[in-house]
């Protein structure tokens, strides 16, 4: 399966805004149904009140006992108040459950894309923290609006039954109100979308600034960077003012329509009393039903919430339009980890200064067979396609054309668990997850024995500094200040703790000094003997230890052979020219020793990748 196949991704049509909101409704756990039932009861009680009050007034005016209708009216009022008291927390609970489901679904989808999501980090943060809350509140708002409109229609019917002239006067305002509401919702949706976009820009710029905080401080550009991060505040302010202007312009229109309609209806009702068509009690009922009919045309707050939620749901639907990884159902084929690439082409998905233009071939028609148990280095300049090729066996990326096979079976056909069991990764800049050091090493395998955790740490040369921590392996991660090299060793230990057929080491020892890197590499070679290893190598010593080297250039395989064979080519030697000290070490057969490599090396390489 390739990225452009119709079956790629989840295999289902990406959910639109409507399907997302319907899912939020389903995951309120029946609370929304109870809320709607209470709304109906409260509305029914409200509809009964004008008739009961009219009966009490007429009874008093005609000298009859009005205590019964009055008591019934009071009991109905009390029941309505009880419904209101229960509905308030229930409405909050419904919105919270809907929001929680949308947040889980959104975060899960973003993570499922495995770092390939085209959604910027700032936009993702805004969607999870703001858009999901606004969209999650929509089902409650729609339920409230629907019951309110239904109650208003019932009040209008009662008004028509009392005096059709009063009802007809009320109906005159409905078309104008509907047009005003529709225009208001459309305008607010657009303004709210601009507001969320500006918030996303601020979040994205803040995330990038925090990741480069040391560089900013060293360069003395704090004020300039703060101004850059907050520059979109102008757009936030413009959106806020635009929202205020829309509300101001709409509220007075609704207010004027309401006042004129109320005056006209009550005037007609008063004339009805004077003409004898209506009794005084019925005049009171007309006034009561008029107030119940007005909410259908006075839902400015509901319209505002509807517009906000619609904009938020549309942004969420845009994220889900980019499908996640769609796994197959097959188990891994019998074998020891042979990997094959068949006419594999990968094209860049994004564009801009930070990467190749969309559609550019990152890998171009790669044909490569890696025997089971072999150790193969991927070598090349920046942007030659090394990491893209390394990401294919574990489906960190998928080819646009061609296929990747593990022991003769396409990896796209494998279910997720067999694939994760067969292929594991160690990265140049690992992110450590878990509460403690032990949990970080055993991440994804909570039942991993302590002995296996310690053995993996020893192989990665991490056991020594871990045992010096205050609580050893049980030290909380937030209390562990790690250098770049120490972080890499823990990330490598996490990988070694997972038995797999194929180990992909994406420059996983670049943060170590030469001596430590040599020791770790020798230990890893012994620990993974007979296992397939794909090593993204920037150091000559790393490439030299591998059985074979695949030299990549501009997304194509330029040459393949042992490191010694390729070293005869000056262009191959130039790939390693940036590391002059190690070039001298290779030429003289000597090895340099030095201090532990600082984590600034990783940060510098990070900046190089972003600028490439």
PDB file of N, CA and C in Angstrom, residues 135-190:
ATOM      1  N   UNK A 135     -16.295  23.041  20.135  1.00  0.00           N
ATOM      2  CA  UNK A 135     -17.103  22.071  19.402  1.00  0.00           C
ATOM      3  C   UNK A 135     -17.820  21.125  20.361  1.00  0.00           C
ATOM      4  N   UNK A 136     -17.183  20.772  21.494  1.00  0.00           N
ATOM      5  CA  UNK A 136     -17.799  19.866  22.450  1.00  0.00           C
ATOM      6  C   UNK A 136     -19.023  20.452  23.125  1.00  0.00           C
ATOM      7  N   UNK A 137     -19.100  21.778  23.190  1.00  0.00           N
ATOM      8  CA  UNK A 137     -20.266  22.420  23.804  1.00  0.00           C
ATOM      9  C   UNK A 137     -21.440  22.536  22.835  1.00  0.00           C
ATOM     10  N   UNK A 138     -21.203  22.262  21.555  1.00  0.00           N
ATOM     11  CA  UNK A 138     -22.254  22.472  20.566  1.00  0.00           C
ATOM     12  C   UNK A 138     -23.460  21.551  20.745  1.00  0.00           C
ATOM     13  N   UNK A 139     -23.305  20.247  21.014  1.00  0.00           N
ATOM     14  CA  UNK A 139     -24.496  19.399  21.168  1.00  0.00           C
ATOM     15  C   UNK A 139     -25.465  19.912  22.227  1.00  0.00           C
ATOM     16  N   UNK A 140     -24.951  20.409  23.353  1.00  0.00           N
ATOM     17  CA  UNK A 140     -25.822  20.957  24.390  1.00  0.00           C
ATOM     18  C   UNK A 140     -26.518  22.208  23.881  1.00  0.00           C
ATOM     19  N   UNK A 141     -25.766  23.053  23.165  1.00  0.00           N
ATOM     20  CA  UNK A 141     -26.360  24.285  22.641  1.00  0.00           C
ATOM     21  C   UNK A 141     -27.451  23.968  21.619  1.00  0.00           C
ATOM     22  N   UNK A 142     -27.197  22.979  20.757  1.00  0.00           N
ATOM     23  CA  UNK A 142     -28.204  22.617  19.752  1.00  0.00           C
ATOM     24  C   UNK A 142     -29.446  22.031  20.428  1.00  0.00           C
ATOM     25  N   UNK A 143     -29.233  21.186  21.444  1.00  0.00           N
ATOM     26  CA  UNK A 143     -30.379  20.613  22.160  1.00  0.00           C
ATOM     27  C   UNK A 143     -31.198  21.707  22.816  1.00  0.00           C
ATOM     28  N   UNK A 144     -30.515  22.646  23.455  1.00  0.00           N
ATOM     29  CA  UNK A 144     -31.214  23.752  24.104  1.00  0.00           C
ATOM     30  C   UNK A 144     -31.969  24.586  23.079  1.00  0.00           C
ATOM     31  N   UNK A 145     -31.302  24.869  21.964  1.00  0.00           N
ATOM     32  CA  UNK A 145     -31.944  25.661  20.915  1.00  0.00           C
ATOM     33  C   UNK A 145     -33.147  24.912  20.337  1.00  0.00           C
ATOM     34  N   UNK A 146     -32.995  23.605  20.094  1.00  0.00           N
ATOM     35  CA  UNK A 146     -34.095  22.837  19.513  1.00  0.00           C
ATOM     36  C   UNK A 146     -35.313  22.779  20.411  1.00  0.00           C
ATOM     37  N   UNK A 147     -35.080  22.519  21.712  1.00  0.00           N
ATOM     38  CA  UNK A 147     -36.215  22.461  22.647  1.00  0.00           C
ATOM     39  C   UNK A 147     -36.843  23.839  22.798  1.00  0.00           C
ATOM     40  N   UNK A 148     -35.994  24.868  22.827  1.00  0.00           N
ATOM     41  CA  UNK A 148     -36.513  26.234  22.959  1.00  0.00           C
ATOM     42  C   UNK A 148     -37.381  26.606  21.765  1.00  0.00           C
ATOM     43  N   UNK A 149     -36.921  26.281  20.562  1.00  0.00           N
ATOM     44  CA  UNK A 149     -37.702  26.592  19.361  1.00  0.00           C
ATOM     45  C   UNK A 149     -39.015  25.804  19.353  1.00  0.00           C
ATOM     46  N   UNK A 150     -38.936  24.532  19.777  1.00  0.00           N
ATOM     47  CA  UNK A 150     -40.160  23.731  19.855  1.00  0.00           C
ATOM     48  C   UNK A 150     -41.144  24.340  20.856  1.00  0.00           C
ATOM     49  N   UNK A 151     -40.631  24.756  22.005  1.00  0.00           N
ATOM     50  CA  UNK A 151     -41.491  25.404  22.994  1.00  0.00           C
ATOM     51  C   UNK A 151     -42.060  26.705  22.473  1.00  0.00           C
ATOM     52  N   UNK A 152     -41.247  27.463  21.727  1.00  0.00           N
ATOM     53  CA  UNK A 152     -41.740  28.712  21.148  1.00  0.00           C
ATOM     54  C   UNK A 152     -42.843  28.447  20.137  1.00  0.00           C
ATOM     55  N   UNK A 153     -42.668  27.363  19.352  1.00  0.00           N
ATOM     56  CA  UNK A 153     -43.716  27.016  18.382  1.00  0.00           C
ATOM     57  C   UNK A 153     -45.013  26.631  19.104  1.00  0.00           C
ATOM     58  N   UNK A 154     -44.873  25.890  20.208  1.00  0.00           N
ATOM     59  CA  UNK A 154     -46.066  25.535  20.985  1.00  0.00           C
ATOM     60  C   UNK A 154     -46.711  26.772  21.580  1.00  0.00           C
ATOM     61  N   UNK A 155     -45.885  27.716  22.058  1.00  0.00           N
ATOM     62  CA  UNK A 155     -46.433  28.969  22.601  1.00  0.00           C
ATOM     63  C   UNK A 155     -47.140  29.768  21.516  1.00  0.00           C
ATOM     64  N   UNK A 156     -46.555  29.739  20.299  1.00  0.00           N
ATOM     65  CA  UNK A 156     -47.196  30.441  19.188  1.00  0.00           C
ATOM     66  C   UNK A 156     -48.537  29.796  18.844  1.00  0.00           C
ATOM     67  N   UNK A 157     -48.597  28.461  18.908  1.00  0.00           N
ATOM     68  CA  UNK A 157     -49.866  27.771  18.652  1.00  0.00           C
ATOM     69  C   UNK A 157     -50.911  28.153  19.698  1.00  0.00           C
ATOM     70  N   UNK A 158     -50.471  28.240  20.968  1.00  0.00           N
ATOM     71  CA  UNK A 158     -51.404  28.653  22.022  1.00  0.00           C
ATOM     72  C   UNK A 158     -51.852  30.096  21.804  1.00  0.00           C
ATOM     73  N   UNK A 159     -50.906  30.916  21.349  1.00  0.00           N
ATOM     74  CA  UNK A 159     -51.245  32.309  21.066  1.00  0.00           C
ATOM     75  C   UNK A 159     -52.272  32.394  19.925  1.00  0.00           C
ATOM     76  N   UNK A 160     -52.087  31.562  18.904  1.00  0.00           N
ATOM     77  CA  UNK A 160     -53.040  31.524  17.784  1.00  0.00           C
ATOM     78  C   UNK A 160     -54.421  31.057  18.262  1.00  0.00           C
ATOM     79  N   UNK A 161     -54.426  30.082  19.161  1.00  0.00           N
ATOM     80  CA  UNK A 161     -55.700  29.577  19.685  1.00  0.00           C
ATOM     81  C   UNK A 161     -56.430  30.654  20.480  1.00  0.00           C
ATOM     82  N   UNK A 162     -55.661  31.476  21.206  1.00  0.00           N
ATOM     83  CA  UNK A 162     -56.281  32.554  21.972  1.00  0.00           C
ATOM     84  C   UNK A 162     -56.781  33.665  21.056  1.00  0.00           C
ATOM     85  N   UNK A 163     -55.936  34.099  20.097  1.00  0.00           N
ATOM     86  CA  UNK A 163     -56.313  35.190  19.181  1.00  0.00           C
ATOM     87  C   UNK A 163     -55.378  35.142  17.979  1.00  0.00           C
ATOM     88  N   UNK A 164     -55.941  34.733  16.847  1.00  0.00           N
ATOM     89  CA  UNK A 164     -55.109  34.579  15.664  1.00  0.00           C
ATOM     90  C   UNK A 164     -54.478  35.887  15.216  1.00  0.00           C
ATOM     91  N   UNK A 165     -55.109  37.025  15.551  1.00  0.00           N
ATOM     92  CA  UNK A 165     -54.544  38.319  15.159  1.00  0.00           C
ATOM     93  C   UNK A 165     -53.212  38.568  15.872  1.00  0.00           C
ATOM     94  N   UNK A 166     -53.156  38.226  17.154  1.00  0.00           N
ATOM     95  CA  UNK A 166     -51.904  38.385  17.912  1.00  0.00           C
ATOM     96  C   UNK A 166     -50.810  37.479  17.352  1.00  0.00           C
ATOM     97  N   UNK A 167     -51.165  36.232  17.034  1.00  0.00           N
ATOM     98  CA  UNK A 167     -50.174  35.301  16.484  1.00  0.00           C
ATOM     99  C   UNK A 167     -49.668  35.765  15.133  1.00  0.00           C
ATOM    100  N   UNK A 168     -50.592  36.292  14.292  1.00  0.00           N
ATOM    101  CA  UNK A 168     -50.176  36.773  12.978  1.00  0.00           C
ATOM    102  C   UNK A 168     -49.227  37.964  13.096  1.00  0.00           C
ATOM    103  N   UNK A 169     -49.500  38.844  14.048  1.00  0.00           N
ATOM    104  CA  UNK A 169     -48.600  39.985  14.261  1.00  0.00           C
ATOM    105  C   UNK A 169     -47.208  39.509  14.662  1.00  0.00           C
ATOM    106  N   UNK A 170     -47.154  38.470  15.496  1.00  0.00           N
ATOM    107  CA  UNK A 170     -45.855  37.928  15.901  1.00  0.00           C
ATOM    108  C   UNK A 170     -45.111  37.331  14.710  1.00  0.00           C
ATOM    109  N   UNK A 171     -45.844  36.644  13.842  1.00  0.00           N
ATOM    110  CA  UNK A 171     -45.207  35.978  12.703  1.00  0.00           C
ATOM    111  C   UNK A 171     -44.577  36.954  11.720  1.00  0.00           C
ATOM    112  N   UNK A 172     -45.016  38.200  11.748  1.00  0.00           N
ATOM    113  CA  UNK A 172     -44.454  39.186  10.821  1.00  0.00           C
ATOM    114  C   UNK A 172     -42.951  39.394  11.044  1.00  0.00           C
ATOM    115  N   UNK A 173     -42.481  39.173  12.293  1.00  0.00           N
ATOM    116  CA  UNK A 173     -41.079  39.427  12.593  1.00  0.00           C
ATOM    117  C   UNK A 173     -40.174  38.236  12.264  1.00  0.00           C
ATOM    118  N   UNK A 174     -40.752  37.039  12.069  1.00  0.00           N
ATOM    119  CA  UNK A 174     -39.936  35.828  11.921  1.00  0.00           C
ATOM    120  C   UNK A 174     -39.031  35.858  10.696  1.00  0.00           C
ATOM    121  N   UNK A 175     -39.512  36.206   9.473  1.00  0.00           N
ATOM    122  CA  UNK A 175     -38.595  36.185   8.315  1.00  0.00           C
ATOM    123  C   UNK A 175     -37.407  37.119   8.484  1.00  0.00           C
ATOM    124  N   UNK A 176     -37.668  38.323   9.001  1.00  0.00           N
ATOM    125  CA  UNK A 176     -36.567  39.274   9.191  1.00  0.00           C
ATOM    126  C   UNK A 176     -35.564  38.739  10.211  1.00  0.00           C
ATOM    127  N   UNK A 177     -36.066  38.132  11.282  1.00  0.00           N
ATOM    128  CA  UNK A 177     -35.182  37.570  12.306  1.00  0.00           C
ATOM    129  C   UNK A 177     -34.353  36.422  11.745  1.00  0.00           C
ATOM    130  N   UNK A 178     -34.960  35.564  10.950  1.00  0.00           N
ATOM    131  CA  UNK A 178     -34.233  34.421  10.379  1.00  0.00           C
ATOM    132  C   UNK A 178     -33.097  34.891   9.475  1.00  0.00           C
ATOM    133  N   UNK A 179     -33.359  35.895   8.648  1.00  0.00           N
ATOM    134  CA  UNK A 179     -32.307  36.416   7.772  1.00  0.00           C
ATOM    135  C   UNK A 179     -31.177  37.049   8.570  1.00  0.00           C
ATOM    136  N   UNK A 180     -31.536  37.804   9.604  1.00  0.00           N
ATOM    137  CA  UNK A 180     -30.521  38.438  10.448  1.00  0.00           C
ATOM    138  C   UNK A 180     -29.661  37.389  11.145  1.00  0.00           C
ATOM    139  N   UNK A 181     -30.308  36.340  11.668  1.00  0.00           N
ATOM    140  CA  UNK A 181     -29.576  35.277  12.366  1.00  0.00           C
ATOM    141  C   UNK A 181     -28.643  34.536  11.418  1.00  0.00           C
ATOM    142  N   UNK A 182     -29.126  34.260  10.220  1.00  0.00           N
ATOM    143  CA  UNK A 182     -28.297  33.535   9.264  1.00  0.00           C
ATOM    144  C   UNK A 182     -27.061  34.345   8.886  1.00  0.00           C
ATOM    145  N   UNK A 183     -27.238  35.634   8.659  1.00  0.00           N
ATOM    146  CA  UNK A 183     -26.098  36.492   8.324  1.00  0.00           C
ATOM    147  C   UNK A 183     -25.124  36.578   9.500  1.00  0.00           C
ATOM    148  N   UNK A 184     -25.675  36.658  10.700  1.00  0.00           N
ATOM    149  CA  UNK A 184     -24.836  36.752  11.892  1.00  0.00           C
ATOM    150  C   UNK A 184     -23.985  35.500  12.068  1.00  0.00           C
ATOM    151  N   UNK A 185     -24.598  34.321  11.930  1.00  0.00           N
ATOM    152  CA  UNK A 185     -23.864  33.065  12.097  1.00  0.00           C
ATOM    153  C   UNK A 185     -22.743  32.951  11.071  1.00  0.00           C
ATOM    154  N   UNK A 186     -23.030  33.281   9.825  1.00  0.00           N
ATOM    155  CA  UNK A 186     -22.002  33.200   8.786  1.00  0.00           C
ATOM    156  C   UNK A 186     -20.837  34.130   9.052  1.00  0.00           C
ATOM    157  N   UNK A 187     -21.136  35.372   9.467  1.00  0.00           N
ATOM    158  CA  UNK A 187     -20.065  36.341   9.735  1.00  0.00           C
ATOM    159  C   UNK A 187     -19.230  35.935  10.939  1.00  0.00           C
ATOM    160  N   UNK A 188     -19.897  35.462  12.004  1.00  0.00           N
ATOM    161  CA  UNK A 188     -19.156  35.069  13.202  1.00  0.00           C
ATOM    162  C   UNK A 188     -18.287  33.847  12.924  1.00  0.00           C
ATOM    163  N   UNK A 189     -18.765  32.922  12.103  1.00  0.00           N
ATOM    164  CA  UNK A 189     -17.969  31.733  11.761  1.00  0.00           C
ATOM    165  C   UNK A 189     -16.657  32.148  11.105  1.00  0.00           C
ATOM    166  N   UNK A 190     -16.734  33.112  10.178  1.00  0.00           N
ATOM    167  CA  UNK A 190     -15.522  33.570   9.499  1.00  0.00           C
ATOM    168  C   UNK A 190     -14.578  34.266  10.469  1.00  0.00           C
TER     169      UNK A 190
END
